[in-house]
Amino acid sequence: MANATDHLWMHFTRMASYSAGEVPTIVRGEGAYVWDARGRRYLDGLAGLFVVNAGHGRTELAEAAAKQAGELAYFPLWSYAHPTAVELAEKIAALTPGDLNRVFFTTGGSEAVEAAWKLARAYFKRTGRPNKHKVVSRYIAYHGTSMGALSITGLPGIKSDFEPLVPGGIKVPNTNFYRAPEHGDDAEAFGRWAAEEIGRAIEREGPDTVAAVFLEPVQNSGGCFPPPPGYFARVREICDAYDVLLVSDEVICSWGRLGEYFGATRYGYQPDIITTAKGITSGYAPLGAMIASDRLMEPFLTETGMFAHGVTFGGHPVSCAVALANLEVFAREDLVGHVRANEDAFRSTLEKLHDLPIVGDVRGDGYFYGIELVKDKTTRETFDEAESERLLRGFLSTALFDAGLYCRADDRGDPVVQLAPPLIAEQQQFDEIEQILRAVLTEAWSRL
């Protein structure tokens, strides 16, 4: 639309990029595809923003929203309950690993992360350890944009405008095995080294000052870093040894993205808190949650106890109704099983791109992959800042979209193309993704 830049301030967008052109405007979605205002179809290779897990055009989810709005459009969870929140909390608790039975609803992922840090601080204050307030997270990791969540985030480029941030954020190495600074020939040894770096950071800061470790099952920013073998088992041991909470940030990695309802289940570790959002409603309404263990709830169950935190629209009745309907779709169509059954095919299809000189690494799990782009496959030489700017923003982002694929070309680390299609995607969509990527990346290489 020609007037999209007159009043709409888009998120994470260089607004000047559209000073001389129209903003791409998406008007309709069906299955794994979306259409723009001109009628062109695009394969949604990012599920909107790692969100539309059940696919576009699910009328039953829209109908669930309308039905709930007609019965009870809104009531807060401040000292009151409503049926959809109660039922959804029960269903979530039944799916989480271990004793993660306490569901605190938010409206999105940043709020869930913010709530988790606040809970960690409050819990240790109420249990006699008031100095435990710091958090450990990984370089280049993204955990949200509110001031607390941004302090946990490990991306300098999106933090500088808002500094000084909340003190207490500590950064450790991530699990990018392709660029491992240690043990680059042994994934298990690298995983142990990366986990031990968390322990060393806690020791440096003083265990009596560290409240929590925030980790994604597969780190998103930087291009999909899966955990090396043994990594999370060792992290769990370290957290137990230092009495530090392990927070599994699953805003992206839950609700089937990795072939399980939760990424912690996929990799076999027990967190103290899970943060989630996005796919919980498949994007048909905004909703997030912090899911905590029974142990963390105990200090707030005294006669005057209260977790002094809340948001107006957390656990909105309509959003909860949509989430319940979304989980019915998941169960009826076994979308989680569908990912497990097809993830090897998705991987092998993307790995065909290894024959291109610009493709250095293909990594990920489930329906969540990153393709790292390089100047030299042998040396793994990456692009400098100016080259990355020309490659990603000057060509790839527009060229991929023009070719009919919506995905993410990102350089918040080394340059990558990220893919996370709706969980309904099958071989037809995998092949389409590979063919478009092959053509566009081949052209990109010829332009270098």
PDB file of C-alpha atoms in Angstrom, residues 214-416:
ATOM      1  CA  PHE A 214      18.641 -18.569  30.179  1.00  0.00           C
ATOM      2  CA  LEU A 215      19.134 -20.890  27.176  1.00  0.00           C
ATOM      3  CA  GLU A 216      17.132 -21.692  24.044  1.00  0.00           C
ATOM      4  CA  PRO A 217      17.025 -25.406  23.140  1.00  0.00           C
ATOM      5  CA  VAL A 218      18.186 -24.364  19.644  1.00  0.00           C
ATOM      6  CA  GLN A 219      19.594 -20.843  19.653  1.00  0.00           C
ATOM      7  CA  ASN A 220      17.777 -18.798  17.035  1.00  0.00           C
ATOM      8  CA  SER A 221      19.896 -15.700  16.480  1.00  0.00           C
ATOM      9  CA  GLY A 222      23.099 -16.453  14.624  1.00  0.00           C
ATOM     10  CA  GLY A 223      21.399 -19.158  12.605  1.00  0.00           C
ATOM     11  CA  CYS A 224      20.009 -22.144  14.528  1.00  0.00           C
ATOM     12  CA  PHE A 225      22.639 -23.608  16.869  1.00  0.00           C
ATOM     13  CA  PRO A 226      21.525 -27.047  18.133  1.00  0.00           C
ATOM     14  CA  PRO A 227      22.984 -28.273  21.426  1.00  0.00           C
ATOM     15  CA  PRO A 228      26.029 -30.554  21.149  1.00  0.00           C
ATOM     16  CA  PRO A 229      25.748 -34.020  22.716  1.00  0.00           C
ATOM     17  CA  GLY A 230      25.760 -33.863  26.505  1.00  0.00           C
ATOM     18  CA  TYR A 231      25.513 -30.070  26.652  1.00  0.00           C
ATOM     19  CA  PHE A 232      22.227 -29.709  28.497  1.00  0.00           C
ATOM     20  CA  ALA A 233      22.926 -32.620  30.833  1.00  0.00           C
ATOM     21  CA  ARG A 234      26.094 -30.874  32.001  1.00  0.00           C
ATOM     22  CA  VAL A 235      24.365 -27.485  32.237  1.00  0.00           C
ATOM     23  CA  ARG A 236      21.726 -29.055  34.468  1.00  0.00           C
ATOM     24  CA  GLU A 237      24.452 -30.464  36.722  1.00  0.00           C
ATOM     25  CA  ILE A 238      26.144 -27.069  36.939  1.00  0.00           C
ATOM     26  CA  CYS A 239      22.894 -25.288  37.792  1.00  0.00           C
ATOM     27  CA  ASP A 240      22.156 -27.832  40.520  1.00  0.00           C
ATOM     28  CA  ALA A 241      25.670 -27.520  41.951  1.00  0.00           C
ATOM     29  CA  TYR A 242      25.431 -23.733  42.249  1.00  0.00           C
ATOM     30  CA  ASP A 243      21.706 -23.534  43.095  1.00  0.00           C
ATOM     31  CA  VAL A 244      20.952 -21.607  39.901  1.00  0.00           C
ATOM     32  CA  LEU A 245      17.658 -21.859  38.020  1.00  0.00           C
ATOM     33  CA  LEU A 246      17.721 -23.221  34.464  1.00  0.00           C
ATOM     34  CA  VAL A 247      15.305 -21.318  32.219  1.00  0.00           C
ATOM     35  CA  SER A 248      14.504 -22.927  28.868  1.00  0.00           C
ATOM     36  CA  ASP A 249      13.504 -20.069  26.570  1.00  0.00           C
ATOM     37  CA  GLU A 250      11.152 -21.820  24.168  1.00  0.00           C
ATOM     38  CA  VAL A 251       9.363 -18.866  22.631  1.00  0.00           C
ATOM     39  CA  ILE A 252      10.333 -20.401  19.271  1.00  0.00           C
ATOM     40  CA  CYS A 253      11.308 -23.964  20.153  1.00  0.00           C
ATOM     41  CA  SER A 254       8.025 -25.144  21.706  1.00  0.00           C
ATOM     42  CA  TRP A 255       4.719 -26.307  20.163  1.00  0.00           C
ATOM     43  CA  GLY A 256       6.169 -28.751  17.676  1.00  0.00           C
ATOM     44  CA  ARG A 257       8.903 -26.662  16.092  1.00  0.00           C
ATOM     45  CA  LEU A 258      11.500 -29.299  17.080  1.00  0.00           C
ATOM     46  CA  GLY A 259       9.232 -32.344  16.827  1.00  0.00           C
ATOM     47  CA  GLU A 260       8.089 -32.242  20.476  1.00  0.00           C
ATOM     48  CA  TYR A 261       5.739 -29.983  22.356  1.00  0.00           C
ATOM     49  CA  PHE A 262       8.774 -28.586  24.173  1.00  0.00           C
ATOM     50  CA  GLY A 263      12.421 -28.439  23.169  1.00  0.00           C
ATOM     51  CA  ALA A 264      13.487 -29.553  26.640  1.00  0.00           C
ATOM     52  CA  THR A 265      11.691 -32.830  25.958  1.00  0.00           C
ATOM     53  CA  ARG A 266      13.471 -33.175  22.618  1.00  0.00           C
ATOM     54  CA  TYR A 267      16.897 -32.889  24.240  1.00  0.00           C
ATOM     55  CA  GLY A 268      16.063 -34.654  27.491  1.00  0.00           C
ATOM     56  CA  TYR A 269      16.692 -32.012  30.149  1.00  0.00           C
ATOM     57  CA  GLN A 270      14.579 -30.702  33.002  1.00  0.00           C
ATOM     58  CA  PRO A 271      14.329 -26.905  33.299  1.00  0.00           C
ATOM     59  CA  ASP A 272      13.035 -25.010  36.315  1.00  0.00           C
ATOM     60  CA  ILE A 273      11.140 -22.568  34.081  1.00  0.00           C
ATOM     61  CA  ILE A 274       9.990 -22.631  30.460  1.00  0.00           C
ATOM     62  CA  THR A 275       9.135 -19.427  28.621  1.00  0.00           C
ATOM     63  CA  THR A 276       6.883 -19.789  25.600  1.00  0.00           C
ATOM     64  CA  ALA A 277       4.704 -17.830  23.148  1.00  0.00           C
ATOM     65  CA  LYS A 278       4.357 -17.692  19.328  1.00  0.00           C
ATOM     66  CA  GLY A 279       3.136 -21.161  18.264  1.00  0.00           C
ATOM     67  CA  ILE A 280       0.924 -21.607  21.332  1.00  0.00           C
ATOM     68  CA  THR A 281      -1.895 -20.017  19.298  1.00  0.00           C
ATOM     69  CA  SER A 282      -0.271 -20.444  15.866  1.00  0.00           C
ATOM     70  CA  GLY A 283      -0.421 -16.651  15.742  1.00  0.00           C
ATOM     71  CA  TYR A 284      -4.203 -16.382  15.589  1.00  0.00           C
ATOM     72  CA  ALA A 285      -4.153 -14.340  18.822  1.00  0.00           C
ATOM     73  CA  PRO A 286      -1.325 -13.000  21.010  1.00  0.00           C
ATOM     74  CA  LEU A 287      -0.380 -15.151  23.996  1.00  0.00           C
ATOM     75  CA  GLY A 288       2.707 -16.164  25.960  1.00  0.00           C
ATOM     76  CA  ALA A 289       3.454 -17.928  29.223  1.00  0.00           C
ATOM     77  CA  MET A 290       6.046 -18.490  31.901  1.00  0.00           C
ATOM     78  CA  ILE A 291       5.737 -22.061  33.160  1.00  0.00           C
ATOM     79  CA  ALA A 292       7.374 -22.662  36.539  1.00  0.00           C
ATOM     80  CA  SER A 293       8.014 -25.648  38.753  1.00  0.00           C
ATOM     81  CA  ASP A 294       5.908 -26.279  41.848  1.00  0.00           C
ATOM     82  CA  ARG A 295       8.973 -25.522  43.967  1.00  0.00           C
ATOM     83  CA  LEU A 296       9.179 -21.958  42.668  1.00  0.00           C
ATOM     84  CA  MET A 297       5.534 -21.340  43.544  1.00  0.00           C
ATOM     85  CA  GLU A 298       5.897 -22.424  47.186  1.00  0.00           C
ATOM     86  CA  PRO A 299       7.229 -19.149  48.683  1.00  0.00           C
ATOM     87  CA  PHE A 300       4.206 -17.338  47.242  1.00  0.00           C
ATOM     88  CA  LEU A 301       1.632 -19.680  48.817  1.00  0.00           C
ATOM     89  CA  THR A 302       1.841 -18.167  52.296  1.00  0.00           C
ATOM     90  CA  GLU A 303      -1.163 -16.269  53.624  1.00  0.00           C
ATOM     91  CA  THR A 304       0.129 -12.881  52.438  1.00  0.00           C
ATOM     92  CA  GLY A 305       2.337 -14.153  49.609  1.00  0.00           C
ATOM     93  CA  MET A 306       2.076 -12.635  46.127  1.00  0.00           C
ATOM     94  CA  PHE A 307       4.177 -12.553  42.973  1.00  0.00           C
ATOM     95  CA  ALA A 308       3.836  -8.798  42.434  1.00  0.00           C
ATOM     96  CA  HIS A 309       3.773  -8.906  38.672  1.00  0.00           C
ATOM     97  CA  GLY A 310       1.107  -8.938  35.968  1.00  0.00           C
ATOM     98  CA  VAL A 311       0.018  -7.595  32.590  1.00  0.00           C
ATOM     99  CA  THR A 312      -3.434  -6.429  31.531  1.00  0.00           C
ATOM    100  CA  PHE A 313      -3.917  -8.825  28.648  1.00  0.00           C
ATOM    101  CA  GLY A 314      -1.993 -11.825  30.009  1.00  0.00           C
ATOM    102  CA  GLY A 315      -4.203 -14.900  29.643  1.00  0.00           C
ATOM    103  CA  HIS A 316      -6.808 -13.006  27.599  1.00  0.00           C
ATOM    104  CA  PRO A 317      -9.972 -15.161  27.316  1.00  0.00           C
ATOM    105  CA  VAL A 318     -10.017 -14.986  23.513  1.00  0.00           C
ATOM    106  CA  SER A 319      -6.330 -15.850  23.198  1.00  0.00           C
ATOM    107  CA  CYS A 320      -6.720 -18.789  25.585  1.00  0.00           C
ATOM    108  CA  ALA A 321      -9.715 -20.066  23.615  1.00  0.00           C
ATOM    109  CA  VAL A 322      -7.677 -19.886  20.407  1.00  0.00           C
ATOM    110  CA  ALA A 323      -4.789 -21.736  22.076  1.00  0.00           C
ATOM    111  CA  LEU A 324      -7.153 -24.511  23.179  1.00  0.00           C
ATOM    112  CA  ALA A 325      -8.508 -24.837  19.642  1.00  0.00           C
ATOM    113  CA  ASN A 326      -4.950 -24.792  18.311  1.00  0.00           C
ATOM    114  CA  LEU A 327      -3.978 -27.676  20.587  1.00  0.00           C
ATOM    115  CA  GLU A 328      -7.015 -29.588  19.342  1.00  0.00           C
ATOM    116  CA  VAL A 329      -5.692 -29.187  15.796  1.00  0.00           C
ATOM    117  CA  PHE A 330      -2.270 -30.383  16.959  1.00  0.00           C
ATOM    118  CA  ALA A 331      -3.786 -33.482  18.551  1.00  0.00           C
ATOM    119  CA  ARG A 332      -6.221 -34.284  15.743  1.00  0.00           C
ATOM    120  CA  GLU A 333      -3.624 -33.965  12.972  1.00  0.00           C
ATOM    121  CA  ASP A 334      -0.612 -35.070  15.043  1.00  0.00           C
ATOM    122  CA  LEU A 335       1.417 -32.078  13.889  1.00  0.00           C
ATOM    123  CA  VAL A 336       4.207 -32.890  16.326  1.00  0.00           C
ATOM    124  CA  GLY A 337       4.448 -36.394  14.901  1.00  0.00           C
ATOM    125  CA  HIS A 338       4.312 -34.926  11.398  1.00  0.00           C
ATOM    126  CA  VAL A 339       7.466 -32.939  12.117  1.00  0.00           C
ATOM    127  CA  ARG A 340       9.255 -35.991  13.484  1.00  0.00           C
ATOM    128  CA  ALA A 341       8.237 -38.025  10.443  1.00  0.00           C
ATOM    129  CA  ASN A 342       9.416 -35.382   7.969  1.00  0.00           C
ATOM    130  CA  GLU A 343      12.360 -33.655   9.617  1.00  0.00           C
ATOM    131  CA  ASP A 344      14.932 -35.945   8.010  1.00  0.00           C
ATOM    132  CA  ALA A 345      13.466 -35.207   4.593  1.00  0.00           C
ATOM    133  CA  PHE A 346      13.600 -31.476   5.297  1.00  0.00           C
ATOM    134  CA  ARG A 347      17.216 -31.743   6.400  1.00  0.00           C
ATOM    135  CA  SER A 348      18.310 -33.856   3.445  1.00  0.00           C
ATOM    136  CA  THR A 349      16.572 -31.529   0.990  1.00  0.00           C
ATOM    137  CA  LEU A 350      18.314 -28.477   2.411  1.00  0.00           C
ATOM    138  CA  GLU A 351      21.640 -30.329   2.505  1.00  0.00           C
ATOM    139  CA  LYS A 352      21.531 -30.591  -1.287  1.00  0.00           C
ATOM    140  CA  LEU A 353      22.591 -26.938  -1.211  1.00  0.00           C
ATOM    141  CA  HIS A 354      26.017 -27.964   0.096  1.00  0.00           C
ATOM    142  CA  ASP A 355      27.198 -28.178  -3.511  1.00  0.00           C
ATOM    143  CA  LEU A 356      26.913 -24.384  -3.836  1.00  0.00           C
ATOM    144  CA  PRO A 357      30.168 -22.508  -3.153  1.00  0.00           C
ATOM    145  CA  ILE A 358      28.393 -19.916  -0.999  1.00  0.00           C
ATOM    146  CA  VAL A 359      26.859 -22.467   1.411  1.00  0.00           C
ATOM    147  CA  GLY A 360      29.127 -23.212   4.363  1.00  0.00           C
ATOM    148  CA  ASP A 361      26.839 -24.936   6.855  1.00  0.00           C
ATOM    149  CA  VAL A 362      23.310 -26.305   7.080  1.00  0.00           C
ATOM    150  CA  ARG A 363      22.216 -26.780  10.688  1.00  0.00           C
ATOM    151  CA  GLY A 364      19.152 -27.167  12.854  1.00  0.00           C
ATOM    152  CA  ASP A 365      16.560 -29.686  13.968  1.00  0.00           C
ATOM    153  CA  GLY A 366      12.876 -30.319  13.406  1.00  0.00           C
ATOM    154  CA  TYR A 367      11.441 -27.599  11.184  1.00  0.00           C
ATOM    155  CA  PHE A 368      14.016 -25.008  12.276  1.00  0.00           C
ATOM    156  CA  TYR A 369      17.126 -24.505  10.107  1.00  0.00           C
ATOM    157  CA  GLY A 370      19.853 -22.024   9.345  1.00  0.00           C
ATOM    158  CA  ILE A 371      22.076 -21.963   6.258  1.00  0.00           C
ATOM    159  CA  GLU A 372      25.334 -20.102   6.843  1.00  0.00           C
ATOM    160  CA  LEU A 373      26.819 -18.290   3.851  1.00  0.00           C
ATOM    161  CA  VAL A 374      30.587 -18.016   3.341  1.00  0.00           C
ATOM    162  CA  LYS A 375      33.137 -16.524   0.975  1.00  0.00           C
ATOM    163  CA  ASP A 376      35.327 -19.627   1.078  1.00  0.00           C
ATOM    164  CA  LYS A 377      34.074 -23.117   1.981  1.00  0.00           C
ATOM    165  CA  THR A 378      37.550 -24.457   2.676  1.00  0.00           C
ATOM    166  CA  THR A 379      38.677 -21.750   5.089  1.00  0.00           C
ATOM    167  CA  ARG A 380      35.130 -20.879   6.268  1.00  0.00           C
ATOM    168  CA  GLU A 381      35.967 -17.221   5.635  1.00  0.00           C
ATOM    169  CA  THR A 382      32.912 -15.077   6.260  1.00  0.00           C
ATOM    170  CA  PHE A 383      31.809 -11.766   4.781  1.00  0.00           C
ATOM    171  CA  ASP A 384      32.848  -8.450   6.294  1.00  0.00           C
ATOM    172  CA  GLU A 385      30.225  -5.957   7.406  1.00  0.00           C
ATOM    173  CA  ALA A 386      30.024  -4.077   4.118  1.00  0.00           C
ATOM    174  CA  GLU A 387      29.884  -7.283   2.059  1.00  0.00           C
ATOM    175  CA  SER A 388      27.190  -8.703   4.327  1.00  0.00           C
ATOM    176  CA  GLU A 389      25.158  -5.521   3.926  1.00  0.00           C
ATOM    177  CA  ARG A 390      25.312  -5.778   0.141  1.00  0.00           C
ATOM    178  CA  LEU A 391      24.632  -9.509   0.124  1.00  0.00           C
ATOM    179  CA  LEU A 392      21.742  -9.704   2.568  1.00  0.00           C
ATOM    180  CA  ARG A 393      19.968  -6.368   2.381  1.00  0.00           C
ATOM    181  CA  GLY A 394      21.210  -5.288  -1.012  1.00  0.00           C
ATOM    182  CA  PHE A 395      20.215  -8.506  -2.754  1.00  0.00           C
ATOM    183  CA  LEU A 396      19.111 -11.649  -0.920  1.00  0.00           C
ATOM    184  CA  SER A 397      16.148 -10.376   1.109  1.00  0.00           C
ATOM    185  CA  THR A 398      14.460  -8.828  -1.910  1.00  0.00           C
ATOM    186  CA  ALA A 399      15.502 -11.522  -4.391  1.00  0.00           C
ATOM    187  CA  LEU A 400      14.177 -14.402  -2.268  1.00  0.00           C
ATOM    188  CA  PHE A 401      10.864 -12.628  -1.739  1.00  0.00           C
ATOM    189  CA  ASP A 402      10.580 -11.768  -5.420  1.00  0.00           C
ATOM    190  CA  ALA A 403      11.241 -15.437  -6.219  1.00  0.00           C
ATOM    191  CA  GLY A 404       8.284 -16.451  -4.054  1.00  0.00           C
ATOM    192  CA  LEU A 405       9.942 -17.385  -0.740  1.00  0.00           C
ATOM    193  CA  TYR A 406       9.426 -15.498   2.493  1.00  0.00           C
ATOM    194  CA  CYS A 407      12.244 -16.330   4.922  1.00  0.00           C
ATOM    195  CA  ARG A 408      14.926 -14.487   6.896  1.00  0.00           C
ATOM    196  CA  ALA A 409      18.316 -13.363   5.621  1.00  0.00           C
ATOM    197  CA  ASP A 410      20.103 -12.322   8.808  1.00  0.00           C
ATOM    198  CA  ASP A 411      23.554 -11.174   9.886  1.00  0.00           C
ATOM    199  CA  ARG A 412      23.188 -10.847  13.654  1.00  0.00           C
ATOM    200  CA  GLY A 413      26.245 -13.071  13.713  1.00  0.00           C
ATOM    201  CA  ASP A 414      27.624 -14.573  10.523  1.00  0.00           C
ATOM    202  CA  PRO A 415      25.338 -14.234   7.463  1.00  0.00           C
ATOM    203  CA  VAL A 416      22.598 -16.867   7.377  1.00  0.00           C
TER     204      VAL A 416
END
